[in-house]
Coordinates of C-alpha atoms and ligand atoms in Angstrom, one line a residue:
M1 CA -0.5 -0.1 0.5
L2 CA 1.5 3.2 -0.6
F3 CA 1.0 5.9 1.2
P4 CA 0.6 9.4 -0.2
V5 CA 3.1 12.9 0.7
T6 CA 2.4 15.8 1.0
V7 CA 5.2 18.2 2.0
L8 CA 3.8 20.7 3.6
A9 CA 5.6 24.2 3.5
Q10 CA 6.4 25.1 7.1
D11 CA 5.0 28.5 7.9
C12 CA 5.4 31.7 9.3
D13 CA 4.1 34.9 9.8
I14 CA 5.4 37.1 7.9
L15 CA 7.4 36.2 4.0
I16 CA 9.5 38.9 2.0
I17 CA 10.3 37.2 -0.6
N18 CA 12.7 39.2 -4.0
G19 CA 14.6 41.3 -2.3
K20 CA 18.4 42.3 -2.6
I21 CA 19.3 41.7 1.0
I22 CA 22.4 43.5 2.4
D23 CA 22.7 41.4 5.9
G24 CA 24.0 43.9 7.8
T25 CA 28.3 42.3 7.6
G26 CA 29.3 44.2 5.3
N27 CA 29.2 42.2 2.2
N28 CA 27.3 42.0 -0.8
W29 CA 23.6 42.4 -1.3
Y30 CA 22.4 39.1 -2.5
Y31 CA 18.6 38.3 -3.8
G32 CA 16.6 36.2 -1.4
N33 CA 14.0 35.9 0.7
V34 CA 13.6 36.6 5.3
A35 CA 11.0 34.0 6.7
V36 CA 10.1 35.9 10.2
K37 CA 8.1 33.6 12.7
N38 CA 7.5 34.4 16.6
G39 CA 10.1 38.6 16.6
K40 CA 13.0 36.7 15.1
I41 CA 14.2 35.6 11.5
I42 CA 13.9 31.9 12.0
K43 CA 15.0 31.3 7.7
T44 CA 17.1 33.3 4.9
G45 CA 18.4 32.9 1.5
R46 CA 16.7 31.3 -2.4
D47 CA 15.9 28.1 -1.1
V48 CA 12.8 30.0 1.6
N49 CA 9.5 27.9 0.7
F50 CA 7.0 28.5 3.0
S51 CA 4.2 30.2 3.4
A52 CA 2.9 32.9 5.3
K53 CA -0.2 34.8 6.8
K54 CA 1.5 38.4 5.5
T55 CA 3.6 37.9 2.1
I56 CA 5.8 40.7 0.8
D57 CA 7.1 40.7 -2.5
A58 CA 10.3 43.2 -1.6
R59 CA 11.2 43.2 -5.7
G60 CA 13.7 46.2 -6.4
F61 CA 14.3 46.9 -2.8
I62 CA 16.7 46.9 -0.3
V63 CA 15.7 44.5 3.5
A64 CA 17.9 44.9 5.8
P65 CA 18.2 44.5 9.6
G66 CA 15.7 48.0 11.4
F67 CA 18.9 50.6 12.2
I68 CA 20.8 51.0 15.8
D69 CA 20.8 54.5 16.8
V70 CA 23.3 54.9 19.8
H71 CA 23.0 57.7 20.1
T72 CA 19.2 59.8 21.0
H73 CA 17.8 61.0 24.0
L74 CA 14.6 59.9 24.2
E75 CA 14.1 60.7 27.9
G76 CA 11.4 62.9 28.9
N77 CA 9.5 62.5 25.1
E78 CA 8.0 58.7 25.8
A79 CA 5.2 59.4 27.2
K80 CA 4.3 62.0 23.6
N81 CA 5.2 59.9 21.0
P82 CA 5.2 56.1 21.7
E83 CA 4.9 55.6 18.4
A84 CA 8.6 56.7 16.8
T85 CA 7.5 57.9 13.4
N86 CA 10.6 59.8 14.0
F87 CA 13.1 57.6 14.1
I88 CA 10.7 54.3 12.6
L89 CA 10.2 56.2 9.4
D90 CA 14.4 56.2 9.2
G91 CA 14.3 53.3 9.5
V92 CA 15.2 53.0 13.1
T93 CA 13.6 49.7 14.8
T94 CA 16.5 50.4 18.3
C95 CA 17.6 54.0 20.0
V96 CA 20.1 53.5 23.0
T97 CA 18.9 56.4 24.7
G98 CA 20.7 58.5 28.4
N99 CA 23.2 59.9 26.5
C100 CA 25.9 62.6 27.1
G101 CA 25.3 61.8 30.8
A102 CA 21.8 62.5 31.1
S103 CA 20.3 59.5 32.0
E104 CA 16.9 58.4 34.6
T105 CA 19.4 57.0 37.1
D106 CA 16.9 54.3 38.7
I107 CA 17.5 51.5 35.3
K108 CA 15.3 49.0 36.3
K109 CA 12.6 51.9 36.7
Y110 CA 12.8 53.2 33.5
L111 CA 13.0 49.6 31.7
T112 CA 9.6 48.6 33.6
W113 CA 8.3 51.5 32.6
I114 CA 9.6 51.2 29.1
D115 CA 8.1 48.1 28.6
S116 CA 4.6 48.7 29.6
L117 CA 4.5 52.1 27.9
Q118 CA 5.0 50.5 25.0
L119 CA 6.8 52.6 22.2
S120 CA 7.3 51.1 18.4
V121 CA 11.1 51.2 18.5
N122 CA 13.3 49.0 21.4
V123 CA 15.0 50.7 23.9
A124 CA 18.3 50.2 25.9
T125 CA 19.7 53.1 28.0
L126 CA 22.9 53.9 29.6
I127 CA 23.8 55.6 32.7
G128 CA 24.8 58.9 32.6
H129 CA 26.8 60.4 35.5
N130 CA 26.0 64.1 35.3
D131 CA 21.7 62.5 36.9
V132 CA 24.0 60.6 39.2
R133 CA 26.2 63.1 39.7
K134 CA 23.3 65.6 40.0
A135 CA 21.5 63.2 42.2
V136 CA 24.6 62.7 45.5
M137 CA 25.5 66.5 45.3
G138 CA 23.2 69.0 42.8
R139 CA 24.8 70.9 41.3
A140 CA 28.4 71.9 43.2
N141 CA 31.1 73.1 41.5
R142 CA 33.3 70.3 43.5
D143 CA 35.5 68.2 43.4
A144 CA 33.5 64.9 44.6
T145 CA 33.7 63.7 49.0
P146 CA 34.8 59.6 48.7
D147 CA 31.6 59.0 50.5
E148 CA 30.1 61.4 47.6
L149 CA 31.7 59.2 44.9
K150 CA 30.6 56.5 46.9
Q151 CA 27.4 56.9 46.5
M152 CA 27.7 57.3 43.1
E153 CA 29.5 54.2 41.8
A154 CA 26.5 52.4 44.0
I155 CA 24.2 54.3 41.9
V156 CA 26.1 52.9 38.8
D157 CA 27.2 50.2 40.3
K158 CA 22.4 49.2 40.5
A159 CA 22.4 51.2 37.4
M160 CA 24.5 48.1 35.7
Q161 CA 22.7 44.9 37.5
D162 CA 19.5 46.4 35.9
G163 CA 20.9 46.1 32.5
A164 CA 22.5 49.8 31.2
V165 CA 24.5 49.1 28.6
G166 CA 27.0 51.0 30.4
F167 CA 28.6 54.6 31.6
S168 CA 28.1 58.1 29.0
T169 CA 29.5 61.2 30.8
G170 CA 28.7 64.6 28.8
L171 CA 31.0 66.7 30.3
I172 CA 30.3 70.2 28.6
Y173 CA 27.0 70.3 30.3
I174 CA 26.8 70.6 34.1
P175 CA 28.0 69.2 36.9
G176 CA 30.6 67.5 34.1
T177 CA 32.3 70.3 33.4
Y178 CA 33.0 70.4 37.1
T179 CA 33.6 66.8 37.5
K180 CA 37.5 65.7 37.3
T181 CA 38.7 62.5 35.7
P182 CA 39.5 60.0 38.2
E183 CA 36.2 59.9 39.5
I184 CA 34.9 58.8 35.8
V185 CA 37.7 57.0 35.8
V186 CA 36.4 55.3 39.1
L187 CA 32.4 55.3 37.8
A188 CA 34.0 53.7 34.5
K189 CA 35.3 50.7 36.3
V190 CA 32.3 49.7 37.9
A191 CA 30.1 49.5 34.4
A192 CA 33.6 47.9 33.3
K193 CA 33.0 45.6 35.8
Y194 CA 30.1 44.7 34.3
N195 CA 31.3 44.6 30.9
G196 CA 29.9 47.9 29.9
L197 CA 30.4 49.9 27.7
Y198 CA 32.3 53.7 28.3
A199 CA 29.4 56.6 26.3
T200 CA 30.6 59.7 26.3
H201 CA 30.6 63.3 25.5
M202 CA 33.4 64.9 25.9
R203 CA 34.7 67.8 26.9
D204 CA 35.4 70.1 24.0
E205 CA 34.7 69.4 21.0
G206 CA 36.6 72.9 19.2
D207 CA 40.3 74.0 20.4
S208 CA 40.9 71.5 22.7
I209 CA 39.6 68.5 21.0
T210 CA 43.1 66.2 20.7
F211 CA 43.2 66.4 25.0
A212 CA 39.3 65.5 24.7
I213 CA 39.9 62.4 23.0
E214 CA 43.3 62.3 24.8
E215 CA 41.0 62.2 28.8
A216 CA 38.5 59.9 26.9
L217 CA 41.5 57.8 25.8
T218 CA 43.2 58.1 29.0
V219 CA 39.1 56.4 31.3
G220 CA 39.7 53.6 28.5
R221 CA 43.1 52.9 29.4
L222 CA 42.6 53.1 33.2
A223 CA 39.2 51.4 33.9
K224 CA 40.0 49.3 31.0
I225 CA 36.5 49.8 29.1
P226 CA 35.8 49.9 25.5
V227 CA 34.9 53.7 25.0
E228 CA 32.6 55.5 22.2
I229 CA 32.9 58.7 21.5
S230 CA 29.8 59.9 20.9
H231 CA 29.0 62.4 17.8
F232 CA 32.8 62.9 16.1
K233 CA 33.1 66.1 15.0
L234 CA 34.6 69.4 14.8
S235 CA 33.3 71.6 15.8
G236 CA 34.8 76.2 14.6
Q237 CA 35.0 78.0 11.4
H238 CA 39.0 77.5 13.0
N239 CA 39.4 74.3 13.8
W240 CA 37.4 73.7 10.5
G241 CA 40.0 70.2 8.5
R242 CA 41.3 69.2 12.0
S243 CA 39.7 66.1 11.8
K244 CA 43.0 65.0 10.2
E245 CA 44.5 65.3 13.3
T246 CA 41.7 63.8 15.2
V247 CA 40.9 60.3 13.1
P248 CA 44.0 59.0 13.7
M249 CA 44.4 59.5 16.9
I250 CA 41.5 56.6 17.3
E251 CA 43.5 55.3 15.0
A252 CA 46.5 55.0 16.7
A253 CA 44.9 53.7 20.4
R254 CA 42.4 50.9 18.7
R255 CA 46.4 50.1 17.7
E256 CA 47.2 50.4 20.9
G257 CA 44.6 48.6 22.1
I258 CA 41.5 50.3 23.2
E259 CA 38.4 49.2 22.0
V260 CA 37.7 52.7 21.6
T261 CA 34.5 53.4 18.6
I262 CA 33.1 56.8 17.2
D263 CA 29.3 57.3 16.2
Q264 CA 28.6 60.8 14.8
Y265 CA 25.2 62.5 12.4
P266 CA 25.7 63.1 9.0
Y267 CA 25.0 67.0 9.4
T268 CA 27.7 70.5 9.5
A269 CA 25.2 72.0 12.3
S270 CA 25.4 70.6 15.9
S271 CA 22.7 70.4 18.4
T272 CA 22.6 71.4 22.5
S273 CA 21.8 73.9 24.8
I274 CA 22.3 78.0 24.9
S275 CA 23.8 77.9 27.2
T276 CA 27.4 75.9 26.2
L277 CA 28.3 80.2 24.8
I278 CA 28.1 80.8 28.7
P279 CA 30.9 80.3 30.4
D280 CA 31.0 77.2 33.1
E281 CA 32.0 78.5 35.7
I282 CA 28.4 80.7 36.2
L283 CA 26.0 77.7 35.4
A284 CA 26.2 76.2 38.3
D285 CA 24.1 75.2 41.3
E286 CA 19.9 76.1 40.7
Q287 CA 19.1 78.9 38.3
D288 CA 18.7 81.7 41.6
S289 CA 22.1 81.9 42.1
I290 CA 22.6 81.6 37.7
N291 CA 21.2 84.6 37.8
A292 CA 22.4 86.4 41.1
R293 CA 25.7 85.7 38.8
L294 CA 23.5 86.7 34.9
Q295 CA 22.6 90.2 37.0
R296 CA 26.6 91.5 38.2
P297 CA 27.9 94.2 36.5
E298 CA 31.2 92.9 36.7
I299 CA 30.0 89.1 36.0
R300 CA 28.6 90.5 33.2
K301 CA 31.0 92.1 31.5
Q302 CA 33.2 89.0 31.5
V303 CA 30.2 87.2 30.6
I304 CA 29.8 89.3 28.2
N305 CA 34.1 90.0 27.0
S306 CA 33.9 85.6 26.5
M307 CA 31.6 85.6 24.9
L308 CA 32.6 87.7 22.2
E309 CA 36.7 86.4 22.2
R310 CA 35.0 82.3 21.2
L311 CA 32.9 84.7 18.6
K312 CA 36.0 86.5 17.0
K313 CA 38.2 82.7 17.1
R314 CA 35.2 81.6 14.8
K315 CA 36.5 84.5 12.8
L316 CA 32.0 85.8 13.1
K317 CA 31.2 89.1 14.1
H318 CA 27.6 88.6 14.7
F319 CA 26.1 85.0 16.1
S320 CA 23.8 84.4 13.5
Y321 CA 25.5 79.9 13.7
A322 CA 23.5 80.2 16.5
V323 CA 19.7 79.7 15.2
V324 CA 16.9 78.8 18.6
S325 CA 14.7 76.1 18.1
N326 CA 12.9 75.7 21.5
F327 CA 12.9 78.7 23.6
I328 CA 10.0 77.8 25.8
P329 CA 8.6 81.6 27.5
D330 CA 8.4 83.1 24.0
T331 CA 7.7 80.1 20.4
S332 CA 8.1 83.0 17.9
Y333 CA 11.6 82.5 18.6
N334 CA 12.1 79.3 17.3
G335 CA 13.3 79.5 14.4
K336 CA 15.5 82.3 14.0
S337 CA 18.6 82.8 15.2
I338 CA 20.8 84.9 18.1
E339 CA 21.5 87.9 15.5
Q340 CA 17.3 87.9 14.7
I341 CA 16.4 88.0 18.0
N342 CA 18.5 90.8 19.4
L343 CA 17.4 92.9 16.6
L344 CA 13.3 92.1 17.2
K345 CA 14.6 92.6 20.9
G346 CA 15.3 96.0 19.4
R347 CA 18.6 96.4 19.7
K348 CA 21.9 97.6 18.0
H349 CA 23.4 95.0 15.5
T350 CA 26.5 94.5 17.3
A351 CA 27.5 91.2 18.9
R352 CA 28.1 93.3 22.0
E353 CA 24.0 92.9 21.9
E354 CA 24.1 89.6 20.5
A355 CA 26.3 89.0 23.8
L356 CA 23.4 90.5 26.1
T357 CA 20.7 89.6 24.5
V358 CA 22.2 84.8 25.5
I359 CA 22.5 86.2 29.1
D360 CA 18.4 87.2 28.4
I361 CA 17.3 83.2 28.2
L362 CA 19.9 82.4 29.7
M363 CA 17.8 84.2 32.4
Q364 CA 14.8 83.0 31.5
G365 CA 15.3 79.4 32.1
G366 CA 17.6 78.6 29.0
A367 CA 17.0 77.3 25.0
N368 CA 17.8 74.9 23.3
A369 CA 20.0 76.0 19.4
V370 CA 21.4 74.9 16.0
F371 CA 24.3 75.9 15.6
H372 CA 26.0 76.0 12.3
G373 CA 29.9 75.1 13.1
M374 CA 31.3 71.7 10.8
S375 CA 32.9 71.3 7.9
D376 CA 31.1 68.9 4.8
A377 CA 35.0 67.7 4.2
D378 CA 35.8 66.3 8.2
V379 CA 32.1 64.7 8.3
K380 CA 33.0 63.0 4.8
R381 CA 36.8 62.5 6.6
I382 CA 34.6 61.4 9.7
M383 CA 32.9 59.0 7.5
Q384 CA 35.2 57.5 5.9
Y385 CA 36.7 56.0 9.1
P386 CA 35.4 51.7 8.9
F387 CA 34.1 52.3 12.5
N388 CA 32.7 56.0 12.4
M389 CA 29.0 55.0 13.1
F390 CA 26.1 56.1 12.5
A391 CA 23.8 58.3 15.4
S392 CA 21.1 61.2 15.7
D393 CA 22.0 62.7 18.6
A394 CA 17.9 63.4 18.6
S395 CA 15.1 62.6 20.7
I396 CA 11.0 61.5 19.9
R397 CA 10.4 64.6 17.9
V398 CA 6.6 65.5 18.6
L399 CA 5.3 66.0 16.3
N400 CA 5.4 70.6 14.6
L401 CA 6.5 71.8 18.5
G402 CA 10.5 74.2 18.0
M403 CA 12.5 74.1 16.3
P404 CA 14.0 71.3 15.9
H405 CA 17.5 69.9 14.0
P406 CA 16.9 67.3 11.2
R407 CA 18.8 64.8 12.4
G408 CA 15.7 63.2 14.7
Y409 CA 14.3 63.3 10.8
G410 CA 16.9 61.6 8.6
T411 CA 20.5 60.8 9.6
N412 CA 19.9 57.6 7.9
A413 CA 18.2 58.4 5.2
R414 CA 20.5 61.0 4.6
V415 CA 23.5 58.8 4.3
L416 CA 22.1 56.8 1.8
A417 CA 20.9 59.2 0.2
K418 CA 23.1 62.0 0.6
Y419 CA 26.3 60.4 1.3
V420 CA 26.2 56.5 -0.2
R421 CA 24.1 57.7 -3.4
E422 CA 24.7 60.5 -4.2
E423 CA 28.2 61.6 -3.2
K424 CA 30.2 57.7 -3.1
V425 CA 32.0 58.4 -0.2
I426 CA 30.6 54.7 1.7
S427 CA 29.2 51.9 0.1
L428 CA 25.8 51.4 0.7
E429 CA 26.5 47.7 1.9
E430 CA 29.3 49.2 4.2
A431 CA 26.4 52.2 4.9
I432 CA 24.6 49.6 6.5
R433 CA 26.6 47.6 8.3
R434 CA 28.0 51.2 10.3
M435 CA 23.7 51.1 10.5
T436 CA 23.8 47.2 11.8
S437 CA 25.9 45.5 13.0
L438 CA 28.4 47.1 14.2
P439 CA 26.3 49.0 17.1
A440 CA 24.9 45.9 18.2
Q441 CA 28.6 44.5 18.0
K442 CA 29.9 47.4 20.4
F443 CA 26.7 48.1 22.5
Q444 CA 26.0 44.5 23.0
L445 CA 22.9 43.7 20.7
K446 CA 24.0 40.3 20.8
D447 CA 20.9 38.9 18.5
R448 CA 20.7 41.9 16.7
G449 CA 21.7 43.8 13.4
L450 CA 22.3 41.0 11.3
I451 CA 19.8 39.5 9.0
M452 CA 20.3 35.8 9.6
E453 CA 18.7 32.8 11.1
G454 CA 18.0 33.3 14.6
M455 CA 19.0 36.7 15.3
A456 CA 15.5 39.0 16.8
A457 CA 13.5 40.4 13.8
D458 CA 14.0 43.8 13.0
I459 CA 13.9 44.4 9.5
V460 CA 12.9 47.5 6.7
I461 CA 13.3 46.7 3.6
F462 CA 13.5 50.4 1.4
D463 CA 13.3 51.6 -2.4
E464 CA 18.2 52.6 -2.4
K465 CA 17.6 54.6 -5.2
E466 CA 13.9 56.7 -3.6
V467 CA 15.6 56.9 0.1
Q468 CA 15.2 60.6 0.7
D469 CA 15.4 62.7 4.1
I470 CA 13.3 65.7 4.0
S471 CA 14.3 67.4 7.5
T472 CA 15.7 70.4 7.5
Y473 CA 15.8 73.4 8.7
E474 CA 13.6 75.2 8.3
K475 CA 11.2 73.1 7.6
P476 CA 12.3 69.8 10.1
H477 CA 9.0 68.1 11.4
A478 CA 8.6 66.1 8.1
Y479 CA 9.6 62.3 7.7
S480 CA 12.5 61.0 5.0
K481 CA 10.3 58.2 2.5
G482 CA 11.5 55.9 0.3
F483 CA 11.5 53.1 3.5
Y484 CA 8.4 51.0 2.2
Y485 CA 8.5 48.5 5.4
V486 CA 9.4 48.4 8.7
I487 CA 9.2 44.9 11.0
V488 CA 10.1 45.5 14.8
N489 CA 10.4 41.6 16.5
G490 CA 8.8 40.5 14.0
V491 CA 5.6 42.6 13.8
L492 CA 4.7 45.1 10.5
T493 CA 5.3 48.5 12.0
V494 CA 5.2 50.4 8.6
E495 CA 3.7 49.5 5.9
N496 CA 4.1 51.7 2.6
E497 CA 5.4 53.7 4.2
R498 CA 2.8 54.3 6.8
H499 CA 3.3 53.5 10.0
L500 CA 0.5 51.2 11.3
G501 CA 0.3 52.9 14.8
V502 CA 1.6 49.4 16.2
K503 CA 3.8 49.6 19.6
A504 CA 5.8 46.2 19.3
G505 CA 9.8 47.6 20.8
K506 CA 10.7 46.5 23.9
A507 CA 13.2 47.4 26.6
L508 CA 16.9 45.4 26.1
Y509 CA 18.7 44.4 29.0
H510 CA 22.3 44.4 28.7
Q511 CA 22.8 41.1 27.6
S512 CA 26.2 40.7 28.7
Y513 CA 25.6 41.0 32.3
L514 CA 22.4 39.2 32.3
Ligands
ZN1 ZN1 26.5 64.8 22.9

């Protein structure tokens, strides 16, 4: 008797067919199919023959791992837009937050909350030095006592046990500016004990950048911890071209055995608090103390002189390079330069009066600003360094709120459009590697960043000819184009460039420790 033989096709949740797969390793694209089931990639290749609830015909499209943005600032905006549309429509499926020394201090509570809120992106976090220090000693401008240092170590220790992926500093911000290297080394050692990394917004990204890089490397050397230098750049017109000095420093450090990598956003403007224009010693303690200092005529004079000196160094006559992005007391300032705001206030068209305008803004609680101060040649030279990843340095954007830097909407699309397709600075496969497996390896997101069997199914499907950043400095609130499908943890989140409102992201705990 013959038994009928039926070969049942295996079933899966999503089957992606006919795409050009770029797997994230840096290897060339290949034609193939990808089967996704229960949040995982279960099969890849030409011979994938599955029956699926959902089939995506990716003919003509690139199929790549979801992008990992290692430098974000989600804190504060998670609940305002849990769909994280600016990230998702730029191909980002995982964000690392807690950067530049700014994070929640109770990481367990934070990650639990992230899971209960549910975002459309996965979230991993660092523990931020500035918030750790503030929790113990406020904004005090002094060294920590041995007892205070012990308290800070305990907070970092608990954060690492609770799943932080590393320790971050923001050494241009208060109170990071008041912190000397030995304190950072002690705290970085705690993160190193749990196999975390050290991510730093360095003490300087302009005139003193080589000293700042040395400091970051010293922490790596002494604490025996992998180092990530955040948003690597050269600020200030007079520093343009110095990536010829700084990139070789990174190469030399690696030869020495320091596990250092860098990241960048692909723009020639930065964005941060306007307080960075003011000398650090003015910014200690709370707003009342800051205002009291700024009201004293002799201090006011010193502050103005120091601001004018810095402007002169930049070879600029006006504060036109600083554009307010979010000033809460008067939103009509948003999108205007300090030069323009100063004129609107009826003041004289001089840098001295513009400095006064900055002081006024600061005394009203400060503002965020976009600073146009880098060269495209440096951006490209840094981009050509192979162990540089792309990161937005952005928050979750709330549509039409303020005039934020376009990097929050368009970082990845801009790399793929301007720097890969148009200017051919790096290849498509190389760009994808920097957006996926490189950050996954460095931040130890071990089951992400590759299109490979067994990996988490974070996948983007985009048109390499169409992909484009739309967000600009003048009109920032615009989503990138060309990302037709985005899958997060095996769940279809974007279809035909439209966010479906799906929130399938989860908190990612530090895997190497847990
Ligand atoms: Zn930063």
